[in-house]
PDB file of N, CA, C and O in Angstrom:
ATOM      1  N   UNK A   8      12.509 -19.157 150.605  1.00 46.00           N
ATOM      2  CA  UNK A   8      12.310 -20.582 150.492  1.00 46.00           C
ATOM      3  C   UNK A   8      11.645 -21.084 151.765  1.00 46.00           C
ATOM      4  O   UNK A   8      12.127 -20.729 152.841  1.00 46.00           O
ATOM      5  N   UNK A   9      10.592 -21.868 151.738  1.00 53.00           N
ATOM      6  CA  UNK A   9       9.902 -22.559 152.829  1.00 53.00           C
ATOM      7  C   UNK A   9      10.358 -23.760 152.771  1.00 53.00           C
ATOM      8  O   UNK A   9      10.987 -24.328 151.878  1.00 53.00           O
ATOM      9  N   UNK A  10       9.822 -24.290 154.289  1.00 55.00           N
ATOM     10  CA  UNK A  10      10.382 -25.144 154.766  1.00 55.00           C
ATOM     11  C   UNK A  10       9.362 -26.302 154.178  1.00 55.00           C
ATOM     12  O   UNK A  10       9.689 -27.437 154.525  1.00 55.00           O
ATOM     13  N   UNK A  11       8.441 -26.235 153.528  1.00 54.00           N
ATOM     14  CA  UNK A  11       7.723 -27.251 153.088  1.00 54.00           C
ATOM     15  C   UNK A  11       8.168 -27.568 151.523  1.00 54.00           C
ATOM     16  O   UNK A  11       7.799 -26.802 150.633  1.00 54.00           O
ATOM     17  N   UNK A  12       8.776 -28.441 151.302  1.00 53.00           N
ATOM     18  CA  UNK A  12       9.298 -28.075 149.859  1.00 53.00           C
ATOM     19  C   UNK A  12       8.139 -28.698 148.395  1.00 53.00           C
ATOM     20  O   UNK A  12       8.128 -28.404 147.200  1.00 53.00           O
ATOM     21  N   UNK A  13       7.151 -29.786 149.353  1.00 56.00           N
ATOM     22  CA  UNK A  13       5.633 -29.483 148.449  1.00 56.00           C
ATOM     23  C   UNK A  13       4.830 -29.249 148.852  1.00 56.00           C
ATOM     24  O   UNK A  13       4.528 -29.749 149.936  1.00 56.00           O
ATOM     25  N   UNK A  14       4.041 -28.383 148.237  1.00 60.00           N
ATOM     26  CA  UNK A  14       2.369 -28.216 149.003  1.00 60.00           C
ATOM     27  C   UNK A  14       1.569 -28.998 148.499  1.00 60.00           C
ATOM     28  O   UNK A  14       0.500 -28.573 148.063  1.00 60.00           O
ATOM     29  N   UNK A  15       1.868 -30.203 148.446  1.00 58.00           N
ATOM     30  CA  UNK A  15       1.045 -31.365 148.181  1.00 58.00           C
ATOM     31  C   UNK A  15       1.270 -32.488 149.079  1.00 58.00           C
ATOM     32  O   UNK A  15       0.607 -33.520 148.976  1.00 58.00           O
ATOM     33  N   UNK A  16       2.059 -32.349 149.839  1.00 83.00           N
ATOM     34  CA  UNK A  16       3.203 -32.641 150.577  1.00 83.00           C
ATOM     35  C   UNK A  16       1.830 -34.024 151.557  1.00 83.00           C
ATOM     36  O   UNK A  16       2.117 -35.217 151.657  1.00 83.00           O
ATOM     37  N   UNK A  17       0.576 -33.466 152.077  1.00 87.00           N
ATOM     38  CA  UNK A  17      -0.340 -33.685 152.935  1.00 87.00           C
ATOM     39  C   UNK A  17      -1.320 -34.625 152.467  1.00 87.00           C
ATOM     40  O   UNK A  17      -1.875 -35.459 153.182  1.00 87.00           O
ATOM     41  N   UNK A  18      -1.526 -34.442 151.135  1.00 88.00           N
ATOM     42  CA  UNK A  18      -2.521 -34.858 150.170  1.00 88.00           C
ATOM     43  C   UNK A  18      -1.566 -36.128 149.906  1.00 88.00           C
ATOM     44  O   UNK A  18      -1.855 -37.074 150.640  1.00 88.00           O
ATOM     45  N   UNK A  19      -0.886 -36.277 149.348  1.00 90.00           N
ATOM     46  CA  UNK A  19       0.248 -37.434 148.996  1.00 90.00           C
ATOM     47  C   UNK A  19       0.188 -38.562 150.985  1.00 90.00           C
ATOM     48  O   UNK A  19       0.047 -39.761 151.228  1.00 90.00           O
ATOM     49  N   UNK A  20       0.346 -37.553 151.730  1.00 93.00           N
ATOM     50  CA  UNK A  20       0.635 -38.314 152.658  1.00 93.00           C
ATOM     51  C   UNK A  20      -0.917 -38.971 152.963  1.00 93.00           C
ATOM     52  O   UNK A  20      -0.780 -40.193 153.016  1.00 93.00           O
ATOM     53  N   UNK A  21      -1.800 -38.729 153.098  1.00 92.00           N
ATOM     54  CA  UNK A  21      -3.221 -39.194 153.036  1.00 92.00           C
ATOM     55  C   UNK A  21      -3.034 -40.773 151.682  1.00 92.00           C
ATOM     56  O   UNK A  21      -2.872 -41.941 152.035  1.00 92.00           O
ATOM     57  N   UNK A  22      -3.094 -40.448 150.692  1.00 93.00           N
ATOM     58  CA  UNK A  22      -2.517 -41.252 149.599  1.00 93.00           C
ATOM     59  C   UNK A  22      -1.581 -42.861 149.902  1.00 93.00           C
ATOM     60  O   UNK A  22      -1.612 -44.021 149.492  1.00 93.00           O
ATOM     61  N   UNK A  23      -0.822 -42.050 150.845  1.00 95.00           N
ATOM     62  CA  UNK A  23       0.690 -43.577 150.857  1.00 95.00           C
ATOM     63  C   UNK A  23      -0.005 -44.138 152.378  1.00 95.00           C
ATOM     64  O   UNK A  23       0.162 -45.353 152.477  1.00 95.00           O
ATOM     65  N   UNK A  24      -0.874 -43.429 153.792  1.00 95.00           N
ATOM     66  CA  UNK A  24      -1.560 -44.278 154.778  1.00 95.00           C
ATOM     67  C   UNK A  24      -2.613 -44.820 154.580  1.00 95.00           C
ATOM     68  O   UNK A  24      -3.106 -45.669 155.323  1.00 95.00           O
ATOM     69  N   UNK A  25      -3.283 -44.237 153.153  1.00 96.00           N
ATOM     70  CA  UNK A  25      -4.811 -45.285 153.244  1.00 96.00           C
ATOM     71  C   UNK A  25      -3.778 -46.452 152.436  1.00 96.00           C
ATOM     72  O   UNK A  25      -3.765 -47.530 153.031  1.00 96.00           O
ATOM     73  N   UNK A  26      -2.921 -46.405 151.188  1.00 96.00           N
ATOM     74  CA  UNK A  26      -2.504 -47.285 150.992  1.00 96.00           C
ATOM     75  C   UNK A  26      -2.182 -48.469 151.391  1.00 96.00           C
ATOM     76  O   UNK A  26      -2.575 -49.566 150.997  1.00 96.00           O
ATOM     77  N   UNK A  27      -1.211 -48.098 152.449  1.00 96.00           N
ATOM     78  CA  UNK A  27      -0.473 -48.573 153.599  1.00 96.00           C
ATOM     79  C   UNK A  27      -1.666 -49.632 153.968  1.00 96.00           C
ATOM     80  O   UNK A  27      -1.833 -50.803 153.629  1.00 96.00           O
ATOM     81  N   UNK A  28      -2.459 -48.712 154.833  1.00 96.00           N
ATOM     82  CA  UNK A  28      -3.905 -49.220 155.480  1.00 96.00           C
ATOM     83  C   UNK A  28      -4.720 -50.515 154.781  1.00 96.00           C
ATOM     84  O   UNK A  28      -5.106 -51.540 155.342  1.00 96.00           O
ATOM     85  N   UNK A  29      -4.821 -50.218 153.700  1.00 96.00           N
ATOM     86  CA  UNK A  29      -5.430 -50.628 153.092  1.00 96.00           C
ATOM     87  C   UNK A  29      -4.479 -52.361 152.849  1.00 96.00           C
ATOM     88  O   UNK A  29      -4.836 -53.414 153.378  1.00 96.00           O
ATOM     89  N   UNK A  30      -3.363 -52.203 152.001  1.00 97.00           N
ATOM     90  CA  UNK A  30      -2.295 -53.369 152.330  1.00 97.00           C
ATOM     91  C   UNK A  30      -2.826 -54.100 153.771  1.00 97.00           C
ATOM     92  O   UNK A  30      -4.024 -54.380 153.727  1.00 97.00           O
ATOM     93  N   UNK A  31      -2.406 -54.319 154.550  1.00 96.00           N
ATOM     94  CA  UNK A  31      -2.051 -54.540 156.070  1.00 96.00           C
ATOM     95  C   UNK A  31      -3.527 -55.040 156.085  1.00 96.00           C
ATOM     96  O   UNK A  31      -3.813 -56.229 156.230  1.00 96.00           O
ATOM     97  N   UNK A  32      -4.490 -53.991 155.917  1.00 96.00           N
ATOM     98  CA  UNK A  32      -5.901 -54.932 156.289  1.00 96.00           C
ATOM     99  C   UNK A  32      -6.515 -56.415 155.296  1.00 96.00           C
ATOM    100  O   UNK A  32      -7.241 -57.355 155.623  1.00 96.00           O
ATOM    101  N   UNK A  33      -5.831 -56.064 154.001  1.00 96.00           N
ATOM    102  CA  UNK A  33      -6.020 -57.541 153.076  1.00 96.00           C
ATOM    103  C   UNK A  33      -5.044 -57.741 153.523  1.00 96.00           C
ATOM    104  O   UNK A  33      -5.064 -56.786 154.299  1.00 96.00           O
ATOM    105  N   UNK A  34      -3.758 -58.392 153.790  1.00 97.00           N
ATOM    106  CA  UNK A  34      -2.977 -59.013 154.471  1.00 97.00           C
ATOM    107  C   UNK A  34      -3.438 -60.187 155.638  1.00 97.00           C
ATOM    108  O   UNK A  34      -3.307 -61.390 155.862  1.00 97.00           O
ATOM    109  N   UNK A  35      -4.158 -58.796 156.290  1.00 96.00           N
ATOM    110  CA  UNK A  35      -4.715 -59.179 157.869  1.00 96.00           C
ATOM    111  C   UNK A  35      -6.181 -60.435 157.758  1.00 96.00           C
ATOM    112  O   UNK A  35      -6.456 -61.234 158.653  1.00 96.00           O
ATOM    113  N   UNK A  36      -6.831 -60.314 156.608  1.00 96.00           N
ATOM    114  CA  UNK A  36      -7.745 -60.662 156.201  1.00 96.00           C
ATOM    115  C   UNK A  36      -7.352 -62.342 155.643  1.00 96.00           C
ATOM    116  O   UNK A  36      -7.817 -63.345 156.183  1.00 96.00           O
ATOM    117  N   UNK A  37      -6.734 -62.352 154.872  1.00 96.00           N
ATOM    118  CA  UNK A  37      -5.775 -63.279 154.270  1.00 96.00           C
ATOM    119  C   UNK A  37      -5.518 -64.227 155.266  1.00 96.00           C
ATOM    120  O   UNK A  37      -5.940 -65.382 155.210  1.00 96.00           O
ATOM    121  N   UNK A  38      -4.978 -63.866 155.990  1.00 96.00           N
ATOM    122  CA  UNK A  38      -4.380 -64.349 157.427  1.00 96.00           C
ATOM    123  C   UNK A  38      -5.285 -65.300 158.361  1.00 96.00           C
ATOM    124  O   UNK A  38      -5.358 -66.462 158.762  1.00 96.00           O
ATOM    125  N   UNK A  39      -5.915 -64.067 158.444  1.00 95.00           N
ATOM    126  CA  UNK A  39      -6.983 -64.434 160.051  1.00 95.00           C
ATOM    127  C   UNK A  39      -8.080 -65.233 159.842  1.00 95.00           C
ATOM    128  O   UNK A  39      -8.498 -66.266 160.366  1.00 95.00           O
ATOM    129  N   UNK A  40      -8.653 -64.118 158.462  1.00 94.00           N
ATOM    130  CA  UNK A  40      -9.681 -65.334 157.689  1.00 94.00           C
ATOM    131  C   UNK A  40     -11.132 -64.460 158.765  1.00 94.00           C
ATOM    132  O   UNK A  40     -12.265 -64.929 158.873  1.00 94.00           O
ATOM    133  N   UNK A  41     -10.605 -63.054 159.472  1.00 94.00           N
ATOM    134  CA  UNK A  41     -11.566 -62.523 160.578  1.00 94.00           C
ATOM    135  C   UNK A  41     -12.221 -61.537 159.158  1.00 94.00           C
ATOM    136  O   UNK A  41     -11.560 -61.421 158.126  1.00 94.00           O
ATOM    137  N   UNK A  42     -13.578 -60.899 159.333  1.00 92.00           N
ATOM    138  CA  UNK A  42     -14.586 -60.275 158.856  1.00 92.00           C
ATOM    139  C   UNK A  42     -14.246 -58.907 158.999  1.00 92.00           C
ATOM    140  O   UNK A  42     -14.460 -58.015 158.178  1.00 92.00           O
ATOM    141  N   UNK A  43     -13.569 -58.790 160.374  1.00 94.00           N
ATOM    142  CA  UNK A  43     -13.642 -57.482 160.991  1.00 94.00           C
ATOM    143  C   UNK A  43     -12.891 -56.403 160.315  1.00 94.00           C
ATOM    144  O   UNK A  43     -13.317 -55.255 160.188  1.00 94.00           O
ATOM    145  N   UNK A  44     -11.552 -56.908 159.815  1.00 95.00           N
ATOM    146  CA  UNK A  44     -10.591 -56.729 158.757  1.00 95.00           C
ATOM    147  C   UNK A  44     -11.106 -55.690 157.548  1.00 95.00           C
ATOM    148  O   UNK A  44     -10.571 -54.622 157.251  1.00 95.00           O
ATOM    149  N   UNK A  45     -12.033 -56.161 157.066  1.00 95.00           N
ATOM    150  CA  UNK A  45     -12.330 -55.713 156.297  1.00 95.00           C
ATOM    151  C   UNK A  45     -12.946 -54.087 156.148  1.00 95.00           C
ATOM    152  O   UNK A  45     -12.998 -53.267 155.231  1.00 95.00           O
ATOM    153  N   UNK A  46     -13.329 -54.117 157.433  1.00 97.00           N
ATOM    154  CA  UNK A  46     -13.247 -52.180 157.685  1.00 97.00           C
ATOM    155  C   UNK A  46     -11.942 -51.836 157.860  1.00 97.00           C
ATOM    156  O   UNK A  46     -12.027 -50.743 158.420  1.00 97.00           O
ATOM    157  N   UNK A  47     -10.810 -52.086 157.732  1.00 96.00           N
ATOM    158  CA  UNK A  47      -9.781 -51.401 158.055  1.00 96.00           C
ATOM    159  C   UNK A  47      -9.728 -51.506 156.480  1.00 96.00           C
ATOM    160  O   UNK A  47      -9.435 -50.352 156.168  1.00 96.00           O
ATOM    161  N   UNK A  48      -9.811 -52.016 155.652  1.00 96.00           N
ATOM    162  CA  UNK A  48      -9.536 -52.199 154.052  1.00 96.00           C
ATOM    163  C   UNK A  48     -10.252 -51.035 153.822  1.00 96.00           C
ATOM    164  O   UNK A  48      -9.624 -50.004 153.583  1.00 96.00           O
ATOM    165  N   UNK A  49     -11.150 -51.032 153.846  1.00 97.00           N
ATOM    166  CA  UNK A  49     -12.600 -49.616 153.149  1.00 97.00           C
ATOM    167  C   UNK A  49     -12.084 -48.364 154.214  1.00 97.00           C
ATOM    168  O   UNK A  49     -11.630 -47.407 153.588  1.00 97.00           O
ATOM    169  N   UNK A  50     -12.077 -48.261 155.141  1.00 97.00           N
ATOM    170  CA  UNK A  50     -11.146 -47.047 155.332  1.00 97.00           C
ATOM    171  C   UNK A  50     -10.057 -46.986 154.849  1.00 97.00           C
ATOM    172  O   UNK A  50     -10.101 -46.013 154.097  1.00 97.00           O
ATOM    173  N   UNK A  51      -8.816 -47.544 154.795  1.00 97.00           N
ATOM    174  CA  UNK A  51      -7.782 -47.132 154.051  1.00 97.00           C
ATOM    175  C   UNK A  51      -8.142 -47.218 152.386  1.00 97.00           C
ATOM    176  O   UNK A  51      -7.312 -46.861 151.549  1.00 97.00           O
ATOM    177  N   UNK A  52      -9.443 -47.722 152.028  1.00 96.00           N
ATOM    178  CA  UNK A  52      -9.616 -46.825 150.425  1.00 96.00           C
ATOM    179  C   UNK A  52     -10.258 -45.677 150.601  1.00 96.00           C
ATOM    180  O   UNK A  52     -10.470 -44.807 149.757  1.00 96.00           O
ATOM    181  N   UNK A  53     -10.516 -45.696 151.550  1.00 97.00           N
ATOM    182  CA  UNK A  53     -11.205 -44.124 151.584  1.00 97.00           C
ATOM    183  C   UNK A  53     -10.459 -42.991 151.937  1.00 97.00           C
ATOM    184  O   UNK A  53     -10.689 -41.916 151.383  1.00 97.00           O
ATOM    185  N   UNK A  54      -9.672 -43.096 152.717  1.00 96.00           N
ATOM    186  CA  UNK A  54      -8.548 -42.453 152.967  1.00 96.00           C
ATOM    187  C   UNK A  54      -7.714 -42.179 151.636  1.00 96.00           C
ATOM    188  O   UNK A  54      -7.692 -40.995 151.297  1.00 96.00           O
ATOM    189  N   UNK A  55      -7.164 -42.898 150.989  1.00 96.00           N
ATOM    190  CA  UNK A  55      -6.878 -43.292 149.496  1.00 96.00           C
ATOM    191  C   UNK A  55      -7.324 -41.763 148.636  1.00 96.00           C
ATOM    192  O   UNK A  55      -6.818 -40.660 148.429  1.00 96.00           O
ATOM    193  N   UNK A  56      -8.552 -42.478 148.323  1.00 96.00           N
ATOM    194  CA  UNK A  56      -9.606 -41.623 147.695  1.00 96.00           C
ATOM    195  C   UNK A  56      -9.513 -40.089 147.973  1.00 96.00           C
ATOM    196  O   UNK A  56      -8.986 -39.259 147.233  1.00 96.00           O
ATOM    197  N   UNK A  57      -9.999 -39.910 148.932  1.00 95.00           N
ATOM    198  CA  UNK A  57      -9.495 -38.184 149.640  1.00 95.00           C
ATOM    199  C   UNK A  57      -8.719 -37.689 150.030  1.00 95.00           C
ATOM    200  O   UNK A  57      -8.913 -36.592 150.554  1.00 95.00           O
ATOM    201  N   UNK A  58      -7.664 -38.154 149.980  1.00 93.00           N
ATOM    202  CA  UNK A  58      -5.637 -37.954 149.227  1.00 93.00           C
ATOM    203  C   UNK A  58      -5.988 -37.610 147.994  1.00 93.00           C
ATOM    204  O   UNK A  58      -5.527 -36.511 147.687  1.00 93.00           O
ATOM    205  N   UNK A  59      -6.720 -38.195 147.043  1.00 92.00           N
ATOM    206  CA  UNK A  59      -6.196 -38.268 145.638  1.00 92.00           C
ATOM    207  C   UNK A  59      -7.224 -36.840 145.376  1.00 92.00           C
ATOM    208  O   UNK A  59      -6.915 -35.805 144.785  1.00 92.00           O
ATOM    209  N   UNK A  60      -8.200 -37.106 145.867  1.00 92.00           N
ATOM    210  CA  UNK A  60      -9.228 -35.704 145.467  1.00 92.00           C
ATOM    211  C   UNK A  60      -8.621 -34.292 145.976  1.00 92.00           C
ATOM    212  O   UNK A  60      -8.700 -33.400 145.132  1.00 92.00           O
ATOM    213  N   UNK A  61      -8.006 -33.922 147.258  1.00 90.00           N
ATOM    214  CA  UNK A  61      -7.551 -33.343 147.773  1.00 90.00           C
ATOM    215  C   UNK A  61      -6.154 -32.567 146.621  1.00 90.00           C
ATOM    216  O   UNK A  61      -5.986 -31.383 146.329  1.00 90.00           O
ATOM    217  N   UNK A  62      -5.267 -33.939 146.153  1.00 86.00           N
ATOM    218  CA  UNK A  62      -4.696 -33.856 145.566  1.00 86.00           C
ATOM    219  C   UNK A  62      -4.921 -33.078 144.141  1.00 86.00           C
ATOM    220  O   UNK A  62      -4.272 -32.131 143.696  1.00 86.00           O
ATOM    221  N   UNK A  63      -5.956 -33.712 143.604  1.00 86.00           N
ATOM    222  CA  UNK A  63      -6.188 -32.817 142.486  1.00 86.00           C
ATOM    223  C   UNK A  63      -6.893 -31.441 142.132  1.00 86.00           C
ATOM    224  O   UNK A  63      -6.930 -30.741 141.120  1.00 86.00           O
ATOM    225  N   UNK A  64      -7.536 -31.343 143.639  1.00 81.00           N
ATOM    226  CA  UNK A  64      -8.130 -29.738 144.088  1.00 81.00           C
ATOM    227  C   UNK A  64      -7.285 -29.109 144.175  1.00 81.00           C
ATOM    228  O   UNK A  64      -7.494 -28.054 143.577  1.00 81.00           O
ATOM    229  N   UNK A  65      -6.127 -29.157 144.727  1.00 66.00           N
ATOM    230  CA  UNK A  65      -4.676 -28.550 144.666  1.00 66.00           C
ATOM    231  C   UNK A  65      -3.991 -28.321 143.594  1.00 66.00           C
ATOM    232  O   UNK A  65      -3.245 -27.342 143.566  1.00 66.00           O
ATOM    233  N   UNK A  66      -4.102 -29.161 142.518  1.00 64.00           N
ATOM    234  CA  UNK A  66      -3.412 -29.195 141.265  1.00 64.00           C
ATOM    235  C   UNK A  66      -3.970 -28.427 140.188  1.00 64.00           C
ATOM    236  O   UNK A  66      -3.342 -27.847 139.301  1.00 64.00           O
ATOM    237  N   UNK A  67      -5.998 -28.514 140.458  1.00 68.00           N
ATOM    238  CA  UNK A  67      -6.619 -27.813 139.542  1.00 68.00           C
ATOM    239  C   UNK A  67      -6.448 -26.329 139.889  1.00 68.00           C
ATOM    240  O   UNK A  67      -6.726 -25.498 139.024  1.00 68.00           O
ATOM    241  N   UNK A  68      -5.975 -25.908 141.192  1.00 61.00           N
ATOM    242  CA  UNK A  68      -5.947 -24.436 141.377  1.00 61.00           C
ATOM    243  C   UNK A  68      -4.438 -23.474 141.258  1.00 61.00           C
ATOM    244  O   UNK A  68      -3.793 -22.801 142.061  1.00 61.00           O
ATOM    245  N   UNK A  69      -4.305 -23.801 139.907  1.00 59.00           N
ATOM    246  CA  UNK A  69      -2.338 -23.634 139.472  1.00 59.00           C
ATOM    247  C   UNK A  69      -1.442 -24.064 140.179  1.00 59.00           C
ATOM    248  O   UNK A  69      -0.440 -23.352 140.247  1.00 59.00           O
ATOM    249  N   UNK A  70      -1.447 -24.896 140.680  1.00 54.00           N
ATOM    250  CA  UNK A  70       0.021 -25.684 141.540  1.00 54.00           C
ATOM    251  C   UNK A  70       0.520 -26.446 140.205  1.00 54.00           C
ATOM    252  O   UNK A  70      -0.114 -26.998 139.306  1.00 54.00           O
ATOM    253  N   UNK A  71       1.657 -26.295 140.386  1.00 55.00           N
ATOM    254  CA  UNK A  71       2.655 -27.278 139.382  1.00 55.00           C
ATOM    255  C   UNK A  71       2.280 -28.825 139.688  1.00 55.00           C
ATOM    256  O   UNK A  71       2.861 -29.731 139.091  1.00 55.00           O
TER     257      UNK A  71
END
């Protein structure tokens, strides 16, 4: 038994910080009403995005 108990474990975590990221910068945006904001939004979808691809490269190569 390893100590990693998913090997998706990385891909998921990419997934829940662009999320995260992504939250916090429309939040921040909302708020401030600043422009700048809005790159922290498009990186945390991008981040997002290549969690989820990552994710399913993993899944398409027999992982449960």
């Amino acid at each position: 038994m390893s100590a990693n108990t998913s090997p998706r474990g990385g891909a998921l975590l990419l997934v829940m910080a662009g999320a995260l990221a992504a939250m916090t910068g429309t939040t921040a945006v909302f708020i401030t009403h600043e422009h700048a904001w809005r790159y922290l939004v498009a990186t945390g979808c991008f981040v997002q995005f290549l969690g989820w691809m990552l994710h399913n490269r993993r899944r398409k190569d027999g992982a449960r």
